[in-house]
Coordinates of C-alpha atoms in Angstrom, one line a residue:
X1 CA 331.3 33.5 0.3
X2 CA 329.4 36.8 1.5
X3 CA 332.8 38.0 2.7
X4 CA 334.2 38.2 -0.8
X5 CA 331.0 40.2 -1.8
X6 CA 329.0 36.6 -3.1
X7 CA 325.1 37.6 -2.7
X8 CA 323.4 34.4 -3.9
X9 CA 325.5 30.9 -4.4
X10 CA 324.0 28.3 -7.1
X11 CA 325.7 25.7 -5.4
X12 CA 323.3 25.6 -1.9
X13 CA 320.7 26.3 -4.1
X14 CA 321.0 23.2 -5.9
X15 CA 321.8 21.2 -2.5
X16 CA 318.7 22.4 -1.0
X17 CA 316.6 22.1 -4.2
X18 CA 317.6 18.2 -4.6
X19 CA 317.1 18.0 -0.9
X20 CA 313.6 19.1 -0.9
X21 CA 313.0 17.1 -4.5
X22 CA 314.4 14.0 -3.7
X23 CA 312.7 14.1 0.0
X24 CA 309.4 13.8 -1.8
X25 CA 309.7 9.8 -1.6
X26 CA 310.6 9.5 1.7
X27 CA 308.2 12.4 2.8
X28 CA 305.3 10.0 1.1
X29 CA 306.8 6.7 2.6
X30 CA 306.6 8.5 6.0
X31 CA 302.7 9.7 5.3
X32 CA 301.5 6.5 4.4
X33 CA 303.4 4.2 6.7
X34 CA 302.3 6.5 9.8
X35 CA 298.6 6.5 8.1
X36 CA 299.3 2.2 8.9
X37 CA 300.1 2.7 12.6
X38 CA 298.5 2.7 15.7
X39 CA 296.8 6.5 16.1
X40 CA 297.6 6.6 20.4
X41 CA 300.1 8.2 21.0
X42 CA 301.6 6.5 24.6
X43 CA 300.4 2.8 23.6
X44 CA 303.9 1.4 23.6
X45 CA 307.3 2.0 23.1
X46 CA 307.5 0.9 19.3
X47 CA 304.2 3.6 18.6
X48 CA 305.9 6.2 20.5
X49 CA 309.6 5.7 18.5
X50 CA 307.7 5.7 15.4
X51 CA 305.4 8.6 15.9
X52 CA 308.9 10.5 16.9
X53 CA 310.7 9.5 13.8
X54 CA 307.5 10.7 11.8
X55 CA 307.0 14.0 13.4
X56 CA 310.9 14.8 13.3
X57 CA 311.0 14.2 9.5
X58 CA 308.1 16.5 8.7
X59 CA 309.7 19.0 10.7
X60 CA 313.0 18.7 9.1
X61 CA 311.2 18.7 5.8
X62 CA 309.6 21.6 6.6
X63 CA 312.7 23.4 7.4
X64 CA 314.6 22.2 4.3
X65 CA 311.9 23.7 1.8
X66 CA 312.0 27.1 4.1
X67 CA 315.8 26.9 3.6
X68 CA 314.9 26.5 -0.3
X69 CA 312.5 29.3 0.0
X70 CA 315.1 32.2 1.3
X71 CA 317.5 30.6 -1.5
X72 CA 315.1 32.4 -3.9
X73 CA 316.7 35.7 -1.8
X74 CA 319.8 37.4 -2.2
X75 CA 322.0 38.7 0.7
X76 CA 322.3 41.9 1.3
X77 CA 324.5 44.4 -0.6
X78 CA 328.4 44.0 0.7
X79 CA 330.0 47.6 2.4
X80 CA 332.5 46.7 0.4
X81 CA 333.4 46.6 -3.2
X82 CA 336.2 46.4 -5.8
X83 CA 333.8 48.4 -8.4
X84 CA 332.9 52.0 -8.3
X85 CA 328.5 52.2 -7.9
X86 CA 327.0 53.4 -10.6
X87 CA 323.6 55.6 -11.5
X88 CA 321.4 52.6 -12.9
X89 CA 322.9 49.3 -11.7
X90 CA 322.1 46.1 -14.0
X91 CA 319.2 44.2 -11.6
X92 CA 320.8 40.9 -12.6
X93 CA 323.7 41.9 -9.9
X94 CA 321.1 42.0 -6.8
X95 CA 319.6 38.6 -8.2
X96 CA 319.2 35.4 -6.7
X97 CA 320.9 32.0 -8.5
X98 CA 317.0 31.4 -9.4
X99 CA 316.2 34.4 -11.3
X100 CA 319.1 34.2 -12.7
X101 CA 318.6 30.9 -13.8
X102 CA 315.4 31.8 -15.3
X103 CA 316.3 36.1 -16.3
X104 CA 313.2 36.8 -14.1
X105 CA 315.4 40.0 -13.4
X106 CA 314.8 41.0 -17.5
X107 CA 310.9 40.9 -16.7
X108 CA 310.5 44.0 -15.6
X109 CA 312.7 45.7 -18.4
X110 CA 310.8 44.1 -20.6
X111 CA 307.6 45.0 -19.2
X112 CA 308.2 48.4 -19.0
X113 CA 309.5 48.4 -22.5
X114 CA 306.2 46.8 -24.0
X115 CA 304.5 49.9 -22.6
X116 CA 306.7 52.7 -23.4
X117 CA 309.0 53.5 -25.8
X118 CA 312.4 53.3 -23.5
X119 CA 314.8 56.1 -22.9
X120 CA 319.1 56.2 -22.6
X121 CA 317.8 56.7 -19.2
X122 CA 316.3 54.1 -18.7
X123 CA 318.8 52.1 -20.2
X124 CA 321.0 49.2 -17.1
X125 CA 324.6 50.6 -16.9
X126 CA 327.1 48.3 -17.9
X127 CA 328.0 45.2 -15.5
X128 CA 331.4 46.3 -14.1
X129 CA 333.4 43.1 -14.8
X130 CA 332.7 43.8 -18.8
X131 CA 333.4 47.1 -18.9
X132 CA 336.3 48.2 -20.9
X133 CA 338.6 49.1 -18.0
X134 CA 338.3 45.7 -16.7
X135 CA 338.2 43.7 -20.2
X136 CA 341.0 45.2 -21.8
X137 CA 343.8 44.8 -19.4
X138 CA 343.8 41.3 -19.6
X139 CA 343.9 41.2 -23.5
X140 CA 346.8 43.5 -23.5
X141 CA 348.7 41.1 -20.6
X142 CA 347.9 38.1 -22.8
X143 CA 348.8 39.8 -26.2
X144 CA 352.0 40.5 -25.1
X145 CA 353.0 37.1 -24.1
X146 CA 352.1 35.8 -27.4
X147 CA 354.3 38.5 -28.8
X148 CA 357.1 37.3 -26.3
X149 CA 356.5 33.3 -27.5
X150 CA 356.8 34.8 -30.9
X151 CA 359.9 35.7 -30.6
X152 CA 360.9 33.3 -29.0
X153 CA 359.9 30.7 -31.9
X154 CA 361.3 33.4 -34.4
X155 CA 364.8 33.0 -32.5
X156 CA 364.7 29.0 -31.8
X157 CA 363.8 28.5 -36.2
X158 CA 366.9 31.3 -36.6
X159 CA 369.3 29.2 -34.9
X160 CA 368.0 26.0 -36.5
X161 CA 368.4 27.1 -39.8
X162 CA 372.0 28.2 -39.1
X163 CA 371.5 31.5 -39.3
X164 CA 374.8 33.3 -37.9
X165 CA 373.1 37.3 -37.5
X166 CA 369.9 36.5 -35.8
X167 CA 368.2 39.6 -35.6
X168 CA 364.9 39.7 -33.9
X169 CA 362.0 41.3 -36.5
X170 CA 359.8 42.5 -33.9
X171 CA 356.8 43.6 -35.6
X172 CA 356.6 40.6 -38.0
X173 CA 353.1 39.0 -38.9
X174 CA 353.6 35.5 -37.2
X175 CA 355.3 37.2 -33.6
X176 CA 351.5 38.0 -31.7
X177 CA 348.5 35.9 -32.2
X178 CA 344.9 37.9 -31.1
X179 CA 343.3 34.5 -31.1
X180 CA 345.6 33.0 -28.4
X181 CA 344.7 36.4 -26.6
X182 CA 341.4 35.9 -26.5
X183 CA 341.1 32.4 -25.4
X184 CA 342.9 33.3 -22.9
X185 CA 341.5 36.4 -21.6
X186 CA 337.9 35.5 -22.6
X187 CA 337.5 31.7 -22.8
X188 CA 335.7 31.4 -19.3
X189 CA 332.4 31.7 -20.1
X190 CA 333.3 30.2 -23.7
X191 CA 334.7 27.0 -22.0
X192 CA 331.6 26.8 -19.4
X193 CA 329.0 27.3 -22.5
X194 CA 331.1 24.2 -24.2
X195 CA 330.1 21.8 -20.9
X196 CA 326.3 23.1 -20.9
X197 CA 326.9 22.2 -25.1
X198 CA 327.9 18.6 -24.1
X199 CA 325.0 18.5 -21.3
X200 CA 322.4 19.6 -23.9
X201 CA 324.0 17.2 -26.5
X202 CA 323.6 14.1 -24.2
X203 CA 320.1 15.4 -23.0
X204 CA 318.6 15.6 -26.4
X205 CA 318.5 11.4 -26.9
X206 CA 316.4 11.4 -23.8
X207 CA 313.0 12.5 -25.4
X208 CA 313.6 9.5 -27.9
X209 CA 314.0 6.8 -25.1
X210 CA 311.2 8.4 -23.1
X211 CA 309.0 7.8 -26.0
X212 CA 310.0 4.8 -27.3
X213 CA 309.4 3.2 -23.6
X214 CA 305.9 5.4 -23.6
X215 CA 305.1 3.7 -27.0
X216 CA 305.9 0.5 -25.8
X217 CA 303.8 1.1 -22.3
X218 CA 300.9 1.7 -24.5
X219 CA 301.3 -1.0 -26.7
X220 CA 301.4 -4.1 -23.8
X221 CA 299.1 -1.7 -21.9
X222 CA 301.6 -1.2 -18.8
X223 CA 300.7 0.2 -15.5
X224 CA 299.4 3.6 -15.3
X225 CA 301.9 4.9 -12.6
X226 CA 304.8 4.0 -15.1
X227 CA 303.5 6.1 -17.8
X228 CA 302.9 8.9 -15.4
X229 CA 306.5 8.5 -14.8
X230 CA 307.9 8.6 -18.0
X231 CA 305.3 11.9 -18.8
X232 CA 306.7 13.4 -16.2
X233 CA 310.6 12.2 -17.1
X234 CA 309.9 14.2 -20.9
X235 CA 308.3 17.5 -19.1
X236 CA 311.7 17.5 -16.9
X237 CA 313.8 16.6 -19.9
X238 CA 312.5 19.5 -22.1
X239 CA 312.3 21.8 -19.3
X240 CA 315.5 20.8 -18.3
X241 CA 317.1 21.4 -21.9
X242 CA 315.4 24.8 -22.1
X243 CA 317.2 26.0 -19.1
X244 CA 320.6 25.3 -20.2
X245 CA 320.1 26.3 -23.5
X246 CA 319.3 29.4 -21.8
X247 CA 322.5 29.8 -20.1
X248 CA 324.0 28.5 -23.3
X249 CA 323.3 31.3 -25.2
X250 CA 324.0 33.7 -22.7
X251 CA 327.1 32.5 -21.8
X252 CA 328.7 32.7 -25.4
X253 CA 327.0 35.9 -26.1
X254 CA 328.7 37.0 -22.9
X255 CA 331.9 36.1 -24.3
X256 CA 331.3 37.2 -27.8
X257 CA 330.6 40.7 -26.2
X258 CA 333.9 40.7 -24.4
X259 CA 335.7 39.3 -27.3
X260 CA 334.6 42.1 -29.4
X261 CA 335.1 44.6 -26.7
X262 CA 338.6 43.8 -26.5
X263 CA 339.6 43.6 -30.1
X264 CA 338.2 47.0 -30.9
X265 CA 339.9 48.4 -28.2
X266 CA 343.5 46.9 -29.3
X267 CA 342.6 48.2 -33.1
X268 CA 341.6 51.6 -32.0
X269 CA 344.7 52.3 -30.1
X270 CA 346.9 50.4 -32.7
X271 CA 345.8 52.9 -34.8
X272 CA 346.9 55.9 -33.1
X273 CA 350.6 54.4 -32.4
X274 CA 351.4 53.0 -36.0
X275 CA 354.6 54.2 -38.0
X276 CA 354.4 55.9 -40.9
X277 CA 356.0 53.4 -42.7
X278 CA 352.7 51.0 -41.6
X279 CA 350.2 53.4 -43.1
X280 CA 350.8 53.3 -46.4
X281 CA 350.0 49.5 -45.9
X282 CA 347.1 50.2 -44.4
X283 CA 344.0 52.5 -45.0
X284 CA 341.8 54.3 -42.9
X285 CA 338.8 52.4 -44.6
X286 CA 340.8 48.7 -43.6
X287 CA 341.2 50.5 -39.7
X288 CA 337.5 51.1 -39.9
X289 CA 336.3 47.5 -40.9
X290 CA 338.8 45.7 -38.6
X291 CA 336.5 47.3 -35.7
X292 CA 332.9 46.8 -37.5
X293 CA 333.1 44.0 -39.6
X294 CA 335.9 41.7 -38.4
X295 CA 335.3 42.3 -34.8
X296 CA 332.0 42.0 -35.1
X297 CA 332.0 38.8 -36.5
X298 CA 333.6 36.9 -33.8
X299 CA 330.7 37.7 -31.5
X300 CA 328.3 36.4 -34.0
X301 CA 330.5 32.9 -34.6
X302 CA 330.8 32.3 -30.6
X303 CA 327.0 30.9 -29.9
X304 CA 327.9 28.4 -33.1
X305 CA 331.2 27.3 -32.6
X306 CA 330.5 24.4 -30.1
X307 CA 328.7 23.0 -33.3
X308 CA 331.5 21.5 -34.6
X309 CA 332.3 19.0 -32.2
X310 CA 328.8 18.4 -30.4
X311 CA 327.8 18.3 -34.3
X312 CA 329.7 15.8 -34.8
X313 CA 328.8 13.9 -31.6
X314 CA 324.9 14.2 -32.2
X315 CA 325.0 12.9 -35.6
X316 CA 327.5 10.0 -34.4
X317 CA 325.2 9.3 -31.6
X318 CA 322.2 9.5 -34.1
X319 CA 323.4 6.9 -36.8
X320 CA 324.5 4.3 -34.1
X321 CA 320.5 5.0 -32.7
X322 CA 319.4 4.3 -36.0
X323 CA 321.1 1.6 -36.8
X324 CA 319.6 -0.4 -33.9
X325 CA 316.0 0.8 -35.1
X326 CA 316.4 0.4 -38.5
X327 CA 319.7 -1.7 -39.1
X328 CA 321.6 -0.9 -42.3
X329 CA 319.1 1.0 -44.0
X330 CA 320.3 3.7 -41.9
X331 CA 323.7 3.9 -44.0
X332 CA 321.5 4.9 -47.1
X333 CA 320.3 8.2 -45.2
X334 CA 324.2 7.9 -44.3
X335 CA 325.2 8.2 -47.7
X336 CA 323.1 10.8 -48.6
X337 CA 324.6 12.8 -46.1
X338 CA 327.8 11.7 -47.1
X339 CA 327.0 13.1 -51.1
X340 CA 325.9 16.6 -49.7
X341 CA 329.1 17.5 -47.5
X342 CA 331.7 17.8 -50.7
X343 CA 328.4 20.5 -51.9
X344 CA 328.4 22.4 -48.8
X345 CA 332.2 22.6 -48.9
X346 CA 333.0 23.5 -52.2
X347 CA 330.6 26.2 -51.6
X348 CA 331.9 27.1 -48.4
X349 CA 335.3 27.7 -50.1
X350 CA 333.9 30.0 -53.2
X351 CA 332.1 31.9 -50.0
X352 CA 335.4 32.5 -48.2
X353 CA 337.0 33.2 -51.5
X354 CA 334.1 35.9 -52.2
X355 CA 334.6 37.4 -49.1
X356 CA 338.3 37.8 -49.3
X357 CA 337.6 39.7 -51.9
X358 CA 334.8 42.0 -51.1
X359 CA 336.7 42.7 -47.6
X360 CA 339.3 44.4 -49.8
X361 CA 337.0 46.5 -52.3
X362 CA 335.3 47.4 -48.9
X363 CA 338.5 49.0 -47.8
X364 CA 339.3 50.5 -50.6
X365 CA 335.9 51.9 -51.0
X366 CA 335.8 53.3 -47.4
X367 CA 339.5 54.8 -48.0
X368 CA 337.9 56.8 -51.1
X369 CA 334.9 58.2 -49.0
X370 CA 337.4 59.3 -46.5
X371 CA 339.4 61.2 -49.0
X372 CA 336.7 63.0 -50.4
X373 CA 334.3 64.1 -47.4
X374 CA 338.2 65.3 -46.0
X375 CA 338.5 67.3 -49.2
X376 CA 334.8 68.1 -50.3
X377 CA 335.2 72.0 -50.5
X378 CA 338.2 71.3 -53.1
X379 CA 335.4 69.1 -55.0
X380 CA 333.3 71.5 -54.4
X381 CA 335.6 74.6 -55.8
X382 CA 336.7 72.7 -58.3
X383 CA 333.2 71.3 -59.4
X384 CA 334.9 67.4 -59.4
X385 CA 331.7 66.0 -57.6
X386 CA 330.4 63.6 -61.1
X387 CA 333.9 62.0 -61.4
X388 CA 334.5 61.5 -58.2
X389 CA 330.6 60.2 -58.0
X390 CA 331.9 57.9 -61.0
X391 CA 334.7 56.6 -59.1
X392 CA 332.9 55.9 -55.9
X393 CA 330.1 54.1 -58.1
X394 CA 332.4 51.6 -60.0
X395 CA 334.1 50.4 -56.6
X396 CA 330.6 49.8 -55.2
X397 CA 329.4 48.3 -58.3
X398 CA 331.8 45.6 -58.2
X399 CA 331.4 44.9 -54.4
X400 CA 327.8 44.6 -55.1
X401 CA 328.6 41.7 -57.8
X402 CA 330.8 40.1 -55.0
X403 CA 327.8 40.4 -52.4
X404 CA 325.7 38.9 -55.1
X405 CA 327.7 36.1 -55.7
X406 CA 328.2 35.8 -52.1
X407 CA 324.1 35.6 -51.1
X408 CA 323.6 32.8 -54.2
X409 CA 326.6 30.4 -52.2
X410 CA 324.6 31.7 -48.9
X411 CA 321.3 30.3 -50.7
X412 CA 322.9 27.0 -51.8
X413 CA 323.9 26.2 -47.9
X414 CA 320.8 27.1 -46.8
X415 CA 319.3 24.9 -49.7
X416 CA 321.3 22.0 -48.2
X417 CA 320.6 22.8 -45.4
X418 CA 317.2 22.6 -45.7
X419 CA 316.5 19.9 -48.2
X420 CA 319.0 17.3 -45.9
X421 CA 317.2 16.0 -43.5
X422 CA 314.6 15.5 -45.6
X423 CA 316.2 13.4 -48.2
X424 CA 318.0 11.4 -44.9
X425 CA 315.3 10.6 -43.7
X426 CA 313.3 10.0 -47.1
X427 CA 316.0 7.8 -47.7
X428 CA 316.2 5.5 -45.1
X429 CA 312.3 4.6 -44.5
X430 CA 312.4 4.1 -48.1
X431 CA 315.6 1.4 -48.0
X432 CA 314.1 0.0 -44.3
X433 CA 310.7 -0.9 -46.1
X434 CA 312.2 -2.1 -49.3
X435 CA 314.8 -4.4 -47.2
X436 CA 312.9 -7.0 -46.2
X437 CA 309.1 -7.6 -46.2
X438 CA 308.8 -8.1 -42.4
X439 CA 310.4 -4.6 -41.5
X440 CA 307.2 -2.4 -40.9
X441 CA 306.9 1.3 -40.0
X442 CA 305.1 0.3 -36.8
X443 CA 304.0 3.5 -34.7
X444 CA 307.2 3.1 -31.9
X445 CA 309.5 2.9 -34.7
X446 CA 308.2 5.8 -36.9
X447 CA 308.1 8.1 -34.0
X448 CA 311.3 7.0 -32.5
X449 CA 312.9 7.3 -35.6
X450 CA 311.7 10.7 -36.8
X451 CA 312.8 12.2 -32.7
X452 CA 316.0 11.0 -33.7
X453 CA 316.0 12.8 -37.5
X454 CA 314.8 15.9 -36.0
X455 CA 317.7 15.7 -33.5
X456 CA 320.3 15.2 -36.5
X457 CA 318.2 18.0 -38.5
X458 CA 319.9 20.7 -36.8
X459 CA 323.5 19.6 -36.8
X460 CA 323.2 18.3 -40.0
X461 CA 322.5 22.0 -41.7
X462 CA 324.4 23.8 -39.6
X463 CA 327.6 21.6 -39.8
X464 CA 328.7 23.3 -43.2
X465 CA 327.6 26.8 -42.2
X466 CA 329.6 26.8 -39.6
X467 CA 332.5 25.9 -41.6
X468 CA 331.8 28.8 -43.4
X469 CA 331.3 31.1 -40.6
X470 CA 334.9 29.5 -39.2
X471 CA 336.5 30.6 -42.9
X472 CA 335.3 34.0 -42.9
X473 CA 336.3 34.3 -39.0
X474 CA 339.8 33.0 -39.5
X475 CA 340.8 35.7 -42.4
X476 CA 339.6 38.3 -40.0
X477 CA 342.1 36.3 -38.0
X478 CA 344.8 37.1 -40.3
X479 CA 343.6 40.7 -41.0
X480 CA 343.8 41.5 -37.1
X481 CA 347.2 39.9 -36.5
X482 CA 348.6 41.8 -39.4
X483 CA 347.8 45.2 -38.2
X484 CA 348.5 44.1 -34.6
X485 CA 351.6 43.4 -36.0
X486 CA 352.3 46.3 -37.7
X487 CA 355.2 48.8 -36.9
X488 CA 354.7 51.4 -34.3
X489 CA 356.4 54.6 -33.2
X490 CA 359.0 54.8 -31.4
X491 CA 358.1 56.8 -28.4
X492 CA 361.7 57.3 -26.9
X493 CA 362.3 59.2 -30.4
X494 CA 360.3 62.4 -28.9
X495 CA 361.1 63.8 -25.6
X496 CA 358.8 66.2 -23.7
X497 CA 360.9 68.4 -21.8
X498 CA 360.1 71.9 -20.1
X499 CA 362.1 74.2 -22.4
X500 CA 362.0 78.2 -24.5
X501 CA 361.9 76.1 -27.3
X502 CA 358.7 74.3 -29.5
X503 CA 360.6 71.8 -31.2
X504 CA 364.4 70.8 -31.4
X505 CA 366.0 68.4 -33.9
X506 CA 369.0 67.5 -33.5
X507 CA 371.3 65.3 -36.1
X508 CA 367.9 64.2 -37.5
X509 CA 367.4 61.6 -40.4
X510 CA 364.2 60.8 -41.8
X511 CA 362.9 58.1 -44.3
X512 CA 359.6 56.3 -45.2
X513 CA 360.0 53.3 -43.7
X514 CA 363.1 51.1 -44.5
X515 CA 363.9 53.4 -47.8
X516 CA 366.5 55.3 -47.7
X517 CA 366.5 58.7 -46.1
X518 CA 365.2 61.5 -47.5
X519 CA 366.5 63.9 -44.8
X520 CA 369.7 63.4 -43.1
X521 CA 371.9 65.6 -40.8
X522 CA 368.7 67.8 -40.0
X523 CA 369.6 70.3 -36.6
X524 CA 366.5 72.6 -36.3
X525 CA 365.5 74.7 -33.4
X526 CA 362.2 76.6 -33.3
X527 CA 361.0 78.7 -30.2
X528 CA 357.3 79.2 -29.2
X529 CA 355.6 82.0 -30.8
X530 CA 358.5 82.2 -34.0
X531 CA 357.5 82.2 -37.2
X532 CA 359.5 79.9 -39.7
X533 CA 358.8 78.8 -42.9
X534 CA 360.1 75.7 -44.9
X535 CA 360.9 76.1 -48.7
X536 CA 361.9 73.3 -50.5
X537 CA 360.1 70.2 -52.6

């Protein structure tokens, strides 16, 4: 591993670590059995054998938690190196698998930050795997292949339908598809964040359990070791569940970044290479919010999206819980549940309808601000500033009323989810009680049972946000693929070659777009430094 430039590995660490842990019980079996046996050392064969096994095992003890010990320490810097150095490396490349683990690396940052305002130079460059020059590549390679099974579906529905003139329409809206780029060129850290999701999902019933047999240690007063046991079972649960949320997060933030990275790029060069015929389908203001809003919001969806299936799992895996606590009152708190989802959805659709909308006042707004700080000395000439001023204000009136609109269906999910859990759980004590007069809200089934509410709380509100947040993501979807898709220039229609003259035309026809030509039969031939003139309308 340290000959292809790998400084710390998490998998010894691990090995060692569970080593040394998991040698506790044997270390103590050893300690207390050699505490039983004879203390001379030469008094028989069997003492001697037994004093020998004893000393070896503290000694290879010993060396395992020293092993574990330089774990905690990176090798040294490789000679070598794929990536040019840079001025202010990030510190989370020289750090071990523990402090990464833990961001111990981010103390010092943060430290230093707490007592002094921080400076660009102060700032970590860039870690060179998510830099642009390596994220981008693999976006284009992947983009293009989508563009390639495009047309390869465009031609295979051609030929179905009988069409005899299959002609290949290579910049249509269905041919490339930027998500299918970026699962592929991003979905590493994505994918790994989904497995620490399901880890975290299964790890969050163990605090329940732990109490439930704590409560019930308590109540038929069990031995002490036991509930020492189980205490110590919920610390490592909890601390446990911390640590991969960690990595969690910072895995689909990782992968947001990159996401976003590469879809600006892809936009901003787009935009220097569409035809003429594309612009007047598409605005400057439209260019401008594909790169800050639509991009943007794909790196705020990633650390959410695993909700939707480990949503689902938790609440599954909470109701069958339930039901063995508190048997079918448990489908009252179901229904309720049940009642609220149409609410969030119908809500959820008005939200995506809203923003629809206010995406395209947006662009139209930003395309009018373009046009007038490109032309302010006319306005300024022609004195046009108040109806212009007019203008400007009506767009952004109505976008206001859309944003309006939008932050009362924001306040009506959050209301939900809010006020769910609470009615759930309201619900099904309520039915438990009134079921039968034997079923009493003893202590080990209250707390059990509230654990388990305060599990489903979270999936439970988030559920229809995210299916919100998934709406609004998937028209930005559509709005990248169809400038993505749009037409570009032809490069081969321009040749650059060493000549006396600027610019030649030769048997040129020109049109806006598809239309029919304006100019046709145009031979022109201007040489540096002449001046020429056009007259004409």
């Amino acid at each position: 591993m340290r000959k292809y430039g790998v400084r710390t590995s998490g998998t010894m660490f691990m090995f060692w670590f569970l080593r040394m842990f998991f040698g506790i019980i044997q270390l103590r079996t050893e300690v207390m059995e050699n505490d039983k046996r004879p203390n001379a050392i030469g008094s028989g064969d069997t003492v001697d054998f037994w004093e020998y096994q004893y000393v070896s095992y503290i000694l290879q003890y010993s060396l395992i938690c020293l092993i574990l010990v330089l774990e905690l320490f990176p090798d040294k810097e490789p000679t070598f190196s794929y990536y040019p150095k840079s001025k202010n490396p990030n510190p989370e490349l020289k750090s071990s698998f523990f402090a990464k683990l833990l961001f111990l690396y981010f103390d010092t940052f943060a430290w230093k930050g707490f007592r002094k305002p921080l400076t660009m130079e102060e700032m970590y460059d860039i870690n060179p795997q998510d830099t642009s020059r390596e994220l981008v590549p693999p976006f284009d390679k992947y983009w293009d292949m989508s563009v390639a099974n495009g047309r390869k579906k465009q031609i295979a529905a051609d030929k179905k339908a009988g069409k005899t003139n299959i002609e290949y329409k290579p910049h249509s809206e269905t041919n490339g598809s930027s998500l299918y780029a970026m699962v592929r060129a991003y979905g590493a850290p994505f994918w790994f964040a989904g497995m620490l999701q399901l880890a975290i999902s299964g790890l969050q019933f163990a605090s329940p359990y732990l109490m439930q047999e704590m409560m019930a240690v308590i109540a038929l007063d069990g031995p002490v070791w036991k509930g020492l046991l189980l205490t110590f079972a919920l610390f490592a649960a909890s601390l446990l569940l911390a640590l991969l949320n960690g990595q969690y997060y910072y895995n689909t933030f990782l992968s947001g970044f990159r996401i976003r990275t590469g879809l600006v790029s892809a936009i901003y060069r787009k935009a220097l290479r569409i035809s003429s015929a594309a612009k007047k389908d598409t605005t400057v203001g439209e260019i401008v919010n594909l790169m800050a809003v639509d991009a943007q919001r794909f790196f705020e969806l990633t650390s959410y999206m695993h909700i939707l299936w480990s949503g689902v799992l938790i609440i599954a895996l909470c109701v069958y819980l339930l039901y063995d606590i508190l048997g079918a009152a448990v489908f009252a708190g179901l229904g309720v549940m049940i009642l609220i989802t149409p609410v969030s959805g119908v809500i959820a659709t008005k939200m995506r309808d809203a923003q629809v909308a206010q995406m395209k006042i947006k662009d139209d707004r930003v395309k009018k601000m373009n046009e007038i700080l490109g032309g302010i000395k006319v306005l300024k000439l022609y004195a046009w500033e108040p109806s212009f001023q007019d203008n400007i204000l009506t767009v952004r009136k109505e976008e206001i009323g859309i944003l309006k609109r939008m932050a009362y269906y924001g306040a009506g999910i959050y209301f939900t989810f809010t006020i769910a859990p609470f009615l759930v759980t309201l619900v099904s004590f309520a039915v438990y009680v009134l079921m039968d007069e034997e079923n009493i809200l003893d202590p080990q089934t209250a707390f059990v049972s509230l654990a388990l509410f305060n599990i489903l709380r979270f999936p439970l509100g988030m559920l229809p946000m995210m299916v919100t947040f998934s709406m609004q993501a998937w028209v930005s979807v559509k709005r990248i693929d169809k400038f993505l898709n749009s037409a570009e220039l032809d490069p081969s229609n321009v040749s650059n070659n060493k000549s006396d003259e600027a610019l030649t035309i030769k048997d040129g026809t020109f049109s806006w777009g598809d239309e029919t030509p304006t100019l046709k039969n145009i031979n022109l031939s201007l040489r540096k430094g002449q001046l020429s003139a056009i007259v004409g309308t």
